[in-house]
């Protein structure tokens, strides 16, 4: 098993955009690009899929509902990338080991 990487970064989702093949999420100085199949797990346990963005399948309503909500940080391991929110919601991208499924860019990490 590979190393688990986690970072605490409490910041609100300020905006998102959909580009060819990715959904880009902006949290303060951190930008997260998500590719492929992604799930948004809501606080009530409902799972909403953001299906393959390459094929423009699925819908983005679950992402709109995350705007203004604060994440606590992320956890990444060999199975998935999980971005956790303060209210218990989560964005999860499963690693299919076939391509880059998440990229993260940080200007300055906030540590507490």
PDB file of N, CA and C in Angstrom:
ATOM      1  N   UNK A   1       0.846  -1.176   0.000  1.00  0.00           N
ATOM      2  CA  UNK A   1       0.000   0.000   0.000  1.00  0.00           C
ATOM      3  C   UNK A   1       0.891   1.239   0.000  1.00  0.00           C
ATOM      4  N   UNK A   2       0.519   2.214  -0.801  1.00  0.00           N
ATOM      5  CA  UNK A   2       1.296   3.449  -0.862  1.00  0.00           C
ATOM      6  C   UNK A   2       0.942   4.374   0.293  1.00  0.00           C
ATOM      7  N   UNK A   3       1.726   5.401   0.433  1.00  0.00           N
ATOM      8  CA  UNK A   3       1.548   6.369   1.507  1.00  0.00           C
ATOM      9  C   UNK A   3       0.261   7.174   1.331  1.00  0.00           C
ATOM     10  N   UNK A   4      -0.406   7.438   2.441  1.00  0.00           N
ATOM     11  CA  UNK A   4      -1.570   8.310   2.441  1.00  0.00           C
ATOM     12  C   UNK A   4      -1.091   9.738   2.663  1.00  0.00           C
ATOM     13  N   UNK A   5      -1.586  10.650   1.820  1.00  0.00           N
ATOM     14  CA  UNK A   5      -1.225  12.062   1.920  1.00  0.00           C
ATOM     15  C   UNK A   5      -2.462  12.824   2.344  1.00  0.00           C
ATOM     16  N   UNK A   6      -2.341  13.647   3.364  1.00  0.00           N
ATOM     17  CA  UNK A   6      -3.478  14.462   3.791  1.00  0.00           C
ATOM     18  C   UNK A   6      -2.993  15.861   4.140  1.00  0.00           C
ATOM     19  N   UNK A   7      -3.855  16.823   3.886  1.00  0.00           N
ATOM     20  CA  UNK A   7      -3.558  18.217   4.198  1.00  0.00           C
ATOM     21  C   UNK A   7      -4.798  18.854   4.802  1.00  0.00           C
ATOM     22  N   UNK A   8      -4.608  19.641   5.833  1.00  0.00           N
ATOM     23  CA  UNK A   8      -5.694  20.445   6.382  1.00  0.00           C
ATOM     24  C   UNK A   8      -5.664  21.786   5.667  1.00  0.00           C
ATOM     25  N   UNK A   9      -6.804  22.215   5.192  1.00  0.00           N
ATOM     26  CA  UNK A   9      -6.882  23.495   4.497  1.00  0.00           C
ATOM     27  C   UNK A   9      -8.306  24.019   4.595  1.00  0.00           C
ATOM     28  N   UNK A  10      -8.640  24.689   5.694  1.00  0.00           N
ATOM     29  CA  UNK A  10     -10.005  25.187   5.860  1.00  0.00           C
ATOM     30  C   UNK A  10     -10.239  26.438   5.010  1.00  0.00           C
ATOM     31  N   UNK A  11     -10.963  26.275   3.921  1.00  0.00           N
ATOM     32  CA  UNK A  11     -11.257  27.406   3.048  1.00  0.00           C
ATOM     33  C   UNK A  11     -12.529  27.132   2.268  1.00  0.00           C
ATOM     34  N   UNK A  12     -13.258  28.199   1.936  1.00  0.00           N
ATOM     35  CA  UNK A  12     -14.530  28.055   1.222  1.00  0.00           C
ATOM     36  C   UNK A  12     -14.317  27.843  -0.270  1.00  0.00           C
ATOM     37  N   UNK A  13     -15.235  27.095  -0.861  1.00  0.00           N
ATOM     38  CA  UNK A  13     -15.251  26.937  -2.317  1.00  0.00           C
ATOM     39  C   UNK A  13     -15.756  28.249  -2.893  1.00  0.00           C
ATOM     40  N   UNK A  14     -14.873  28.980  -3.569  1.00  0.00           N
ATOM     41  CA  UNK A  14     -15.200  30.307  -4.080  1.00  0.00           C
ATOM     42  C   UNK A  14     -15.856  30.246  -5.452  1.00  0.00           C
ATOM     43  N   UNK A  15     -15.382  29.352  -6.326  1.00  0.00           N
ATOM     44  CA  UNK A  15     -15.969  29.213  -7.651  1.00  0.00           C
ATOM     45  C   UNK A  15     -15.542  27.892  -8.262  1.00  0.00           C
ATOM     46  N   UNK A  16     -16.216  27.508  -9.318  1.00  0.00           N
ATOM     47  CA  UNK A  16     -15.789  26.348 -10.095  1.00  0.00           C
ATOM     48  C   UNK A  16     -16.061  26.645 -11.559  1.00  0.00           C
ATOM     49  N   UNK A  17     -15.366  25.920 -12.412  1.00  0.00           N
ATOM     50  CA  UNK A  17     -15.614  26.038 -13.845  1.00  0.00           C
ATOM     51  C   UNK A  17     -15.424  24.684 -14.478  1.00  0.00           C
ATOM     52  N   UNK A  18     -16.091  24.480 -15.591  1.00  0.00           N
ATOM     53  CA  UNK A  18     -15.981  23.228 -16.322  1.00  0.00           C
ATOM     54  C   UNK A  18     -15.210  23.520 -17.597  1.00  0.00           C
ATOM     55  N   UNK A  19     -14.137  22.796 -17.788  1.00  0.00           N
ATOM     56  CA  UNK A  19     -13.349  22.904 -18.998  1.00  0.00           C
ATOM     57  C   UNK A  19     -13.408  21.560 -19.697  1.00  0.00           C
ATOM     58  N   UNK A  20     -12.865  21.490 -20.889  1.00  0.00           N
ATOM     59  CA  UNK A  20     -12.855  20.223 -21.612  1.00  0.00           C
ATOM     60  C   UNK A  20     -12.114  19.186 -20.781  1.00  0.00           C
ATOM     61  N   UNK A  21     -12.830  18.205 -20.323  1.00  0.00           N
ATOM     62  CA  UNK A  21     -12.226  17.097 -19.602  1.00  0.00           C
ATOM     63  C   UNK A  21     -11.995  17.293 -18.122  1.00  0.00           C
ATOM     64  N   UNK A  22     -12.419  18.407 -17.526  1.00  0.00           N
ATOM     65  CA  UNK A  22     -12.163  18.593 -16.105  1.00  0.00           C
ATOM     66  C   UNK A  22     -13.155  19.559 -15.485  1.00  0.00           C
ATOM     67  N   UNK A  23     -13.290  19.412 -14.174  1.00  0.00           N
ATOM     68  CA  UNK A  23     -14.001  20.388 -13.358  1.00  0.00           C
ATOM     69  C   UNK A  23     -12.940  21.025 -12.473  1.00  0.00           C
ATOM     70  N   UNK A  24     -12.827  22.345 -12.505  1.00  0.00           N
ATOM     71  CA  UNK A  24     -11.822  23.072 -11.717  1.00  0.00           C
ATOM     72  C   UNK A  24     -12.525  23.738 -10.534  1.00  0.00           C
ATOM     73  N   UNK A  25     -12.057  23.434  -9.313  1.00  0.00           N
ATOM     74  CA  UNK A  25     -12.602  23.980  -8.076  1.00  0.00           C
ATOM     75  C   UNK A  25     -11.584  24.926  -7.468  1.00  0.00           C
ATOM     76  N   UNK A  26     -12.012  26.115  -7.041  1.00  0.00           N
ATOM     77  CA  UNK A  26     -11.105  27.127  -6.486  1.00  0.00           C
ATOM     78  C   UNK A  26     -11.433  27.357  -5.019  1.00  0.00           C
ATOM     79  N   UNK A  27     -10.469  27.030  -4.152  1.00  0.00           N
ATOM     80  CA  UNK A  27     -10.562  27.229  -2.710  1.00  0.00           C
ATOM     81  C   UNK A  27      -9.438  28.165  -2.297  1.00  0.00           C
ATOM     82  N   UNK A  28      -9.703  29.441  -2.157  1.00  0.00           N
ATOM     83  CA  UNK A  28      -8.636  30.362  -1.764  1.00  0.00           C
ATOM     84  C   UNK A  28      -7.458  30.237  -2.701  1.00  0.00           C
ATOM     85  N   UNK A  29      -6.278  29.929  -2.150  1.00  0.00           N
ATOM     86  CA  UNK A  29      -5.066  29.804  -2.949  1.00  0.00           C
ATOM     87  C   UNK A  29      -4.904  28.418  -3.565  1.00  0.00           C
ATOM     88  N   UNK A  30      -5.830  27.512  -3.297  1.00  0.00           N
ATOM     89  CA  UNK A  30      -5.740  26.145  -3.813  1.00  0.00           C
ATOM     90  C   UNK A  30      -6.759  25.933  -4.924  1.00  0.00           C
ATOM     91  N   UNK A  31      -6.281  25.381  -6.034  1.00  0.00           N
ATOM     92  CA  UNK A  31      -7.150  25.008  -7.155  1.00  0.00           C
ATOM     93  C   UNK A  31      -7.045  23.503  -7.317  1.00  0.00           C
ATOM     94  N   UNK A  32      -8.201  22.832  -7.432  1.00  0.00           N
ATOM     95  CA  UNK A  32      -8.240  21.387  -7.606  1.00  0.00           C
ATOM     96  C   UNK A  32      -8.926  21.094  -8.931  1.00  0.00           C
ATOM     97  N   UNK A  33      -8.247  20.371  -9.825  1.00  0.00           N
ATOM     98  CA  UNK A  33      -8.820  19.921 -11.085  1.00  0.00           C
ATOM     99  C   UNK A  33      -9.194  18.458 -10.942  1.00  0.00           C
ATOM    100  N   UNK A  34     -10.442  18.131 -11.252  1.00  0.00           N
ATOM    101  CA  UNK A  34     -10.920  16.754 -11.147  1.00  0.00           C
ATOM    102  C   UNK A  34     -11.280  16.258 -12.537  1.00  0.00           C
ATOM    103  N   UNK A  35     -10.794  15.071 -12.874  1.00  0.00           N
ATOM    104  CA  UNK A  35     -11.043  14.444 -14.166  1.00  0.00           C
ATOM    105  C   UNK A  35     -11.820  13.159 -13.952  1.00  0.00           C
ATOM    106  N   UNK A  36     -12.617  12.760 -14.915  1.00  0.00           N
ATOM    107  CA  UNK A  36     -13.263  11.460 -14.859  1.00  0.00           C
ATOM    108  C   UNK A  36     -14.427  11.390 -13.893  1.00  0.00           C
ATOM    109  N   UNK A  37     -14.736  10.183 -13.466  1.00  0.00           N
ATOM    110  CA  UNK A  37     -15.882   9.936 -12.595  1.00  0.00           C
ATOM    111  C   UNK A  37     -15.607  10.442 -11.181  1.00  0.00           C
ATOM    112  N   UNK A  38     -16.519  11.245 -10.678  1.00  0.00           N
ATOM    113  CA  UNK A  38     -16.392  11.828  -9.351  1.00  0.00           C
ATOM    114  C   UNK A  38     -17.743  11.747  -8.655  1.00  0.00           C
ATOM    115  N   UNK A  39     -17.707  11.549  -7.350  1.00  0.00           N
ATOM    116  CA  UNK A  39     -18.933  11.516  -6.555  1.00  0.00           C
ATOM    117  C   UNK A  39     -18.925  12.655  -5.558  1.00  0.00           C
ATOM    118  N   UNK A  40     -20.095  13.239  -5.347  1.00  0.00           N
ATOM    119  CA  UNK A  40     -20.283  14.186  -4.262  1.00  0.00           C
ATOM    120  C   UNK A  40     -21.221  13.511  -3.275  1.00  0.00           C
ATOM    121  N   UNK A  41     -20.723  13.305  -2.072  1.00  0.00           N
ATOM    122  CA  UNK A  41     -21.507  12.651  -1.033  1.00  0.00           C
ATOM    123  C   UNK A  41     -21.996  13.748  -0.093  1.00  0.00           C
ATOM    124  N   UNK A  42     -23.304  13.912  -0.028  1.00  0.00           N
ATOM    125  CA  UNK A  42     -23.919  14.974   0.781  1.00  0.00           C
ATOM    126  C   UNK A  42     -24.039  14.547   2.238  1.00  0.00           C
ATOM    127  N   UNK A  43     -24.369  15.496   3.085  1.00  0.00           N
ATOM    128  CA  UNK A  43     -24.466  15.251   4.523  1.00  0.00           C
ATOM    129  C   UNK A  43     -25.572  14.260   4.873  1.00  0.00           C
ATOM    130  N   UNK A  44     -26.578  14.142   4.016  1.00  0.00           N
ATOM    131  CA  UNK A  44     -27.661  13.188   4.269  1.00  0.00           C
ATOM    132  C   UNK A  44     -27.362  11.803   3.708  1.00  0.00           C
ATOM    133  N   UNK A  45     -26.148  11.614   3.155  1.00  0.00           N
ATOM    134  CA  UNK A  45     -25.748  10.329   2.602  1.00  0.00           C
ATOM    135  C   UNK A  45     -26.041  10.162   1.122  1.00  0.00           C
ATOM    136  N   UNK A  46     -26.746  11.114   0.516  1.00  0.00           N
ATOM    137  CA  UNK A  46     -27.043  11.032  -0.918  1.00  0.00           C
ATOM    138  C   UNK A  46     -25.741  11.129  -1.715  1.00  0.00           C
ATOM    139  N   UNK A  47     -25.622  10.279  -2.724  1.00  0.00           N
ATOM    140  CA  UNK A  47     -24.437  10.272  -3.585  1.00  0.00           C
ATOM    141  C   UNK A  47     -24.845  10.766  -4.967  1.00  0.00           C
ATOM    142  N   UNK A  48     -24.209  11.859  -5.391  1.00  0.00           N
ATOM    143  CA  UNK A  48     -24.452  12.422  -6.712  1.00  0.00           C
ATOM    144  C   UNK A  48     -23.199  12.238  -7.547  1.00  0.00           C
ATOM    145  N   UNK A  49     -23.355  11.651  -8.709  1.00  0.00           N
ATOM    146  CA  UNK A  49     -22.208  11.418  -9.584  1.00  0.00           C
ATOM    147  C   UNK A  49     -22.034  12.557 -10.555  1.00  0.00           C
ATOM    148  N   UNK A  50     -20.793  12.981 -10.690  1.00  0.00           N
ATOM    149  CA  UNK A  50     -20.400  13.851 -11.780  1.00  0.00           C
ATOM    150  C   UNK A  50     -19.682  12.897 -12.734  1.00  0.00           C
ATOM    151  N   UNK A  51     -20.424  12.388 -13.700  1.00  0.00           N
ATOM    152  CA  UNK A  51     -19.879  11.363 -14.588  1.00  0.00           C
ATOM    153  C   UNK A  51     -18.809  11.941 -15.496  1.00  0.00           C
ATOM    154  N   UNK A  52     -18.343  11.139 -16.370  1.00  0.00           N
ATOM    155  CA  UNK A  52     -17.221  11.459 -17.239  1.00  0.00           C
ATOM    156  C   UNK A  52     -17.374  12.822 -17.903  1.00  0.00           C
ATOM    157  N   UNK A  53     -16.541  13.774 -17.480  1.00  0.00           N
ATOM    158  CA  UNK A  53     -16.638  15.117 -18.053  1.00  0.00           C
ATOM    159  C   UNK A  53     -16.134  15.163 -19.488  1.00  0.00           C
ATOM    160  N   UNK A  54     -15.343  14.177 -19.878  1.00  0.00           N
ATOM    161  CA  UNK A  54     -14.911  14.107 -21.286  1.00  0.00           C
ATOM    162  C   UNK A  54     -16.108  13.913 -22.200  1.00  0.00           C
ATOM    163  N   UNK A  55     -17.081  13.136 -21.743  1.00  0.00           N
ATOM    164  CA  UNK A  55     -18.265  12.834 -22.560  1.00  0.00           C
ATOM    165  C   UNK A  55     -19.427  13.768 -22.235  1.00  0.00           C
ATOM    166  N   UNK A  56     -19.205  14.729 -21.325  1.00  0.00           N
ATOM    167  CA  UNK A  56     -20.242  15.691 -20.922  1.00  0.00           C
ATOM    168  C   UNK A  56     -21.493  14.992 -20.413  1.00  0.00           C
ATOM    169  N   UNK A  57     -21.285  13.986 -19.576  1.00  0.00           N
ATOM    170  CA  UNK A  57     -22.393  13.261 -18.967  1.00  0.00           C
ATOM    171  C   UNK A  57     -22.573  13.758 -17.535  1.00  0.00           C
ATOM    172  N   UNK A  58     -23.707  13.477 -16.965  1.00  0.00           N
ATOM    173  CA  UNK A  58     -23.971  13.869 -15.592  1.00  0.00           C
ATOM    174  C   UNK A  58     -24.460  15.301 -15.519  1.00  0.00           C
ATOM    175  N   UNK A  59     -24.563  15.827 -14.311  1.00  0.00           N
ATOM    176  CA  UNK A  59     -25.039  17.189 -14.128  1.00  0.00           C
ATOM    177  C   UNK A  59     -24.212  17.852 -13.049  1.00  0.00           C
ATOM    178  N   UNK A  60     -24.219  19.181 -13.023  1.00  0.00           N
ATOM    179  CA  UNK A  60     -23.365  19.922 -12.107  1.00  0.00           C
ATOM    180  C   UNK A  60     -24.119  20.538 -10.928  1.00  0.00           C
ATOM    181  N   UNK A  61     -25.406  20.268 -10.791  1.00  0.00           N
ATOM    182  CA  UNK A  61     -26.178  20.823  -9.688  1.00  0.00           C
ATOM    183  C   UNK A  61     -25.546  20.516  -8.323  1.00  0.00           C
ATOM    184  N   UNK A  62     -25.041  19.299  -8.095  1.00  0.00           N
ATOM    185  CA  UNK A  62     -24.406  19.037  -6.788  1.00  0.00           C
ATOM    186  C   UNK A  62     -23.186  19.923  -6.521  1.00  0.00           C
ATOM    187  N   UNK A  63     -22.459  20.311  -7.572  1.00  0.00           N
ATOM    188  CA  UNK A  63     -21.306  21.186  -7.385  1.00  0.00           C
ATOM    189  C   UNK A  63     -21.773  22.593  -7.002  1.00  0.00           C
ATOM    190  N   UNK A  64     -22.849  23.065  -7.643  1.00  0.00           N
ATOM    191  CA  UNK A  64     -23.388  24.388  -7.305  1.00  0.00           C
ATOM    192  C   UNK A  64     -23.736  24.469  -5.827  1.00  0.00           C
ATOM    193  N   UNK A  65     -24.263  23.384  -5.265  1.00  0.00           N
ATOM    194  CA  UNK A  65     -24.661  23.385  -3.854  1.00  0.00           C
ATOM    195  C   UNK A  65     -23.464  23.467  -2.903  1.00  0.00           C
ATOM    196  N   UNK A  66     -22.252  23.198  -3.400  1.00  0.00           N
ATOM    197  CA  UNK A  66     -21.061  23.266  -2.556  1.00  0.00           C
ATOM    198  C   UNK A  66     -20.470  24.670  -2.474  1.00  0.00           C
ATOM    199  N   UNK A  67     -20.863  25.564  -3.362  1.00  0.00           N
ATOM    200  CA  UNK A  67     -20.320  26.924  -3.353  1.00  0.00           C
ATOM    201  C   UNK A  67     -20.570  27.592  -1.997  1.00  0.00           C
ATOM    202  N   UNK A  68     -19.550  28.217  -1.458  1.00  0.00           N
ATOM    203  CA  UNK A  68     -19.658  28.900  -0.176  1.00  0.00           C
ATOM    204  C   UNK A  68     -19.468  28.001   1.028  1.00  0.00           C
ATOM    205  N   UNK A  69     -19.411  26.695   0.813  1.00  0.00           N
ATOM    206  CA  UNK A  69     -19.174  25.775   1.918  1.00  0.00           C
ATOM    207  C   UNK A  69     -17.671  25.579   2.084  1.00  0.00           C
ATOM    208  N   UNK A  70     -17.239  25.367   3.315  1.00  0.00           N
ATOM    209  CA  UNK A  70     -15.805  25.261   3.611  1.00  0.00           C
ATOM    210  C   UNK A  70     -15.343  23.814   3.664  1.00  0.00           C
ATOM    211  N   UNK A  71     -14.212  23.574   3.029  1.00  0.00           N
ATOM    212  CA  UNK A  71     -13.585  22.259   3.155  1.00  0.00           C
ATOM    213  C   UNK A  71     -12.667  22.280   4.369  1.00  0.00           C
ATOM    214  N   UNK A  72     -12.375  21.099   4.877  1.00  0.00           N
ATOM    215  CA  UNK A  72     -11.428  20.984   5.982  1.00  0.00           C
ATOM    216  C   UNK A  72     -10.058  20.586   5.469  1.00  0.00           C
ATOM    217  N   UNK A  73     -10.012  19.964   4.292  1.00  0.00           N
ATOM    218  CA  UNK A  73      -8.765  19.508   3.708  1.00  0.00           C
ATOM    219  C   UNK A  73      -9.023  18.325   2.804  1.00  0.00           C
ATOM    220  N   UNK A  74      -7.944  17.626   2.434  1.00  0.00           N
ATOM    221  CA  UNK A  74      -8.105  16.479   1.555  1.00  0.00           C
ATOM    222  C   UNK A  74      -7.250  15.317   2.030  1.00  0.00           C
ATOM    223  N   UNK A  75      -7.643  14.129   1.587  1.00  0.00           N
ATOM    224  CA  UNK A  75      -6.904  12.900   1.839  1.00  0.00           C
ATOM    225  C   UNK A  75      -6.754  12.195   0.499  1.00  0.00           C
ATOM    226  N   UNK A  76      -5.545  11.723   0.216  1.00  0.00           N
ATOM    227  CA  UNK A  76      -5.275  11.050  -1.043  1.00  0.00           C
ATOM    228  C   UNK A  76      -4.500   9.776  -0.745  1.00  0.00           C
ATOM    229  N   UNK A  77      -4.951   8.658  -1.320  1.00  0.00           N
ATOM    230  CA  UNK A  77      -4.220   7.405  -1.185  1.00  0.00           C
ATOM    231  C   UNK A  77      -4.303   6.670  -2.518  1.00  0.00           C
ATOM    232  N   UNK A  78      -3.903   5.413  -2.544  1.00  0.00           N
ATOM    233  CA  UNK A  78      -3.879   4.690  -3.824  1.00  0.00           C
ATOM    234  C   UNK A  78      -5.275   4.404  -4.362  1.00  0.00           C
ATOM    235  N   UNK A  79      -6.306   4.503  -3.534  1.00  0.00           N
ATOM    236  CA  UNK A  79      -7.665   4.202  -3.970  1.00  0.00           C
ATOM    237  C   UNK A  79      -8.449   5.419  -4.426  1.00  0.00           C
ATOM    238  N   UNK A  80      -8.260   6.566  -3.767  1.00  0.00           N
ATOM    239  CA  UNK A  80      -9.091   7.715  -4.103  1.00  0.00           C
ATOM    240  C   UNK A  80      -8.502   9.027  -3.580  1.00  0.00           C
ATOM    241  N   UNK A  81      -9.103  10.108  -4.059  1.00  0.00           N
ATOM    242  CA  UNK A  81      -8.867  11.459  -3.566  1.00  0.00           C
ATOM    243  C   UNK A  81     -10.161  11.892  -2.912  1.00  0.00           C
ATOM    244  N   UNK A  82     -10.096  12.326  -1.635  1.00  0.00           N
ATOM    245  CA  UNK A  82     -11.294  12.722  -0.908  1.00  0.00           C
ATOM    246  C   UNK A  82     -11.111  14.133  -0.372  1.00  0.00           C
ATOM    247  N   UNK A  83     -12.000  15.004  -0.770  1.00  0.00           N
ATOM    248  CA  UNK A  83     -11.987  16.381  -0.321  1.00  0.00           C
ATOM    249  C   UNK A  83     -13.147  16.532   0.654  1.00  0.00           C
ATOM    250  N   UNK A  84     -12.843  16.763   1.932  1.00  0.00           N
ATOM    251  CA  UNK A  84     -13.846  16.775   2.994  1.00  0.00           C
ATOM    252  C   UNK A  84     -14.287  18.191   3.335  1.00  0.00           C
ATOM    253  N   UNK A  85     -15.584  18.364   3.559  1.00  0.00           N
ATOM    254  CA  UNK A  85     -16.147  19.651   3.941  1.00  0.00           C
ATOM    255  C   UNK A  85     -16.501  19.647   5.423  1.00  0.00           C
ATOM    256  N   UNK A  86     -16.538  20.841   6.028  1.00  0.00           N
ATOM    257  CA  UNK A  86     -16.812  20.979   7.460  1.00  0.00           C
ATOM    258  C   UNK A  86     -18.153  20.394   7.876  1.00  0.00           C
ATOM    259  N   UNK A  87     -19.137  20.458   6.980  1.00  0.00           N
ATOM    260  CA  UNK A  87     -20.469  19.960   7.340  1.00  0.00           C
ATOM    261  C   UNK A  87     -20.645  18.464   7.102  1.00  0.00           C
ATOM    262  N   UNK A  88     -19.585  17.772   6.696  1.00  0.00           N
ATOM    263  CA  UNK A  88     -19.643  16.326   6.490  1.00  0.00           C
ATOM    264  C   UNK A  88     -19.774  15.895   5.039  1.00  0.00           C
ATOM    265  N   UNK A  89     -20.002  16.829   4.123  1.00  0.00           N
ATOM    266  CA  UNK A  89     -20.046  16.486   2.698  1.00  0.00           C
ATOM    267  C   UNK A  89     -18.644  16.111   2.228  1.00  0.00           C
ATOM    268  N   UNK A  90     -18.572  15.423   1.082  1.00  0.00           N
ATOM    269  CA  UNK A  90     -17.290  14.975   0.558  1.00  0.00           C
ATOM    270  C   UNK A  90     -17.338  14.909  -0.963  1.00  0.00           C
ATOM    271  N   UNK A  91     -16.233  15.249  -1.593  1.00  0.00           N
ATOM    272  CA  UNK A  91     -16.041  14.984  -3.015  1.00  0.00           C
ATOM    273  C   UNK A  91     -15.049  13.831  -3.080  1.00  0.00           C
ATOM    274  N   UNK A  92     -15.402  12.778  -3.812  1.00  0.00           N
ATOM    275  CA  UNK A  92     -14.525  11.609  -3.904  1.00  0.00           C
ATOM    276  C   UNK A  92     -14.297  11.258  -5.366  1.00  0.00           C
ATOM    277  N   UNK A  93     -13.038  11.184  -5.753  1.00  0.00           N
ATOM    278  CA  UNK A  93     -12.654  10.733  -7.086  1.00  0.00           C
ATOM    279  C   UNK A  93     -11.878   9.439  -6.911  1.00  0.00           C
ATOM    280  N   UNK A  94     -12.401   8.368  -7.471  1.00  0.00           N
ATOM    281  CA  UNK A  94     -11.739   7.073  -7.333  1.00  0.00           C
ATOM    282  C   UNK A  94     -10.601   6.973  -8.341  1.00  0.00           C
ATOM    283  N   UNK A  95      -9.497   6.425  -7.885  1.00  0.00           N
ATOM    284  CA  UNK A  95      -8.322   6.271  -8.728  1.00  0.00           C
ATOM    285  C   UNK A  95      -8.475   5.026  -9.592  1.00  0.00           C
ATOM    286  N   UNK A  96      -8.507   5.237 -10.891  1.00  0.00           N
ATOM    287  CA  UNK A  96      -8.606   4.102 -11.813  1.00  0.00           C
ATOM    288  C   UNK A  96      -7.236   3.696 -12.327  1.00  0.00           C
ATOM    289  N   UNK A  97      -6.198   4.409 -11.872  1.00  0.00           N
ATOM    290  CA  UNK A  97      -4.811   4.104 -12.208  1.00  0.00           C
ATOM    291  C   UNK A  97      -4.548   4.132 -13.713  1.00  0.00           C
ATOM    292  N   UNK A  98      -5.431   4.762 -14.472  1.00  0.00           N
ATOM    293  CA  UNK A  98      -5.260   4.813 -15.915  1.00  0.00           C
ATOM    294  C   UNK A  98      -4.833   6.194 -16.388  1.00  0.00           C
ATOM    295  N   UNK A  99      -5.039   7.208 -15.579  1.00  0.00           N
ATOM    296  CA  UNK A  99      -4.715   8.573 -15.966  1.00  0.00           C
ATOM    297  C   UNK A  99      -4.703   9.444 -14.718  1.00  0.00           C
ATOM    298  N   UNK A 100      -4.255  10.676 -14.870  1.00  0.00           N
ATOM    299  CA  UNK A 100      -4.321  11.637 -13.765  1.00  0.00           C
ATOM    300  C   UNK A 100      -5.777  11.921 -13.454  1.00  0.00           C
ATOM    301  N   UNK A 101      -6.227  11.664 -12.246  1.00  0.00           N
ATOM    302  CA  UNK A 101      -7.633  11.881 -11.929  1.00  0.00           C
ATOM    303  C   UNK A 101      -7.851  13.143 -11.114  1.00  0.00           C
ATOM    304  N   UNK A 102      -6.803  13.667 -10.479  1.00  0.00           N
ATOM    305  CA  UNK A 102      -6.904  14.913  -9.718  1.00  0.00           C
ATOM    306  C   UNK A 102      -5.561  15.630  -9.799  1.00  0.00           C
ATOM    307  N   UNK A 103      -5.602  16.944  -9.969  1.00  0.00           N
ATOM    308  CA  UNK A 103      -4.400  17.768  -9.855  1.00  0.00           C
ATOM    309  C   UNK A 103      -4.717  18.881  -8.876  1.00  0.00           C
ATOM    310  N   UNK A 104      -3.732  19.261  -8.086  1.00  0.00           N
ATOM    311  CA  UNK A 104      -3.937  20.332  -7.117  1.00  0.00           C
ATOM    312  C   UNK A 104      -2.787  21.321  -7.245  1.00  0.00           C
ATOM    313  N   UNK A 105      -3.129  22.587  -7.242  1.00  0.00           N
ATOM    314  CA  UNK A 105      -2.142  23.654  -7.324  1.00  0.00           C
ATOM    315  C   UNK A 105      -2.314  24.534  -6.110  1.00  0.00           C
ATOM    316  N   UNK A 106      -1.207  24.829  -5.436  1.00  0.00           N
ATOM    317  CA  UNK A 106      -1.315  25.660  -4.228  1.00  0.00           C
ATOM    318  C   UNK A 106      -0.326  26.808  -4.290  1.00  0.00           C
ATOM    319  N   UNK A 107      -0.821  27.987  -3.992  1.00  0.00           N
ATOM    320  CA  UNK A 107       0.054  29.138  -3.845  1.00  0.00           C
ATOM    321  C   UNK A 107       0.688  29.078  -2.479  1.00  0.00           C
ATOM    322  N   UNK A 108      -0.094  29.166  -1.444  1.00  0.00           N
ATOM    323  CA  UNK A 108       0.369  29.105  -0.068  1.00  0.00           C
ATOM    324  C   UNK A 108      -0.555  28.194   0.723  1.00  0.00           C
ATOM    325  N   UNK A 109      -0.008  27.145   1.315  1.00  0.00           N
ATOM    326  CA  UNK A 109      -0.830  26.292   2.156  1.00  0.00           C
ATOM    327  C   UNK A 109      -1.041  26.969   3.494  1.00  0.00           C
ATOM    328  N   UNK A 110      -2.234  26.889   3.987  1.00  0.00           N
ATOM    329  CA  UNK A 110      -2.538  27.417   5.313  1.00  0.00           C
ATOM    330  C   UNK A 110      -2.471  26.246   6.288  1.00  0.00           C
ATOM    331  N   UNK A 111      -1.644  26.369   7.284  1.00  0.00           N
ATOM    332  CA  UNK A 111      -1.546  25.310   8.283  1.00  0.00           C
ATOM    333  C   UNK A 111      -1.980  25.863   9.629  1.00  0.00           C
ATOM    334  N   UNK A 112      -2.635  25.017  10.404  1.00  0.00           N
ATOM    335  CA  UNK A 112      -3.151  25.520  11.670  1.00  0.00           C
ATOM    336  C   UNK A 112      -2.787  24.684  12.823  1.00  0.00           C
TER     337      UNK A 112
END
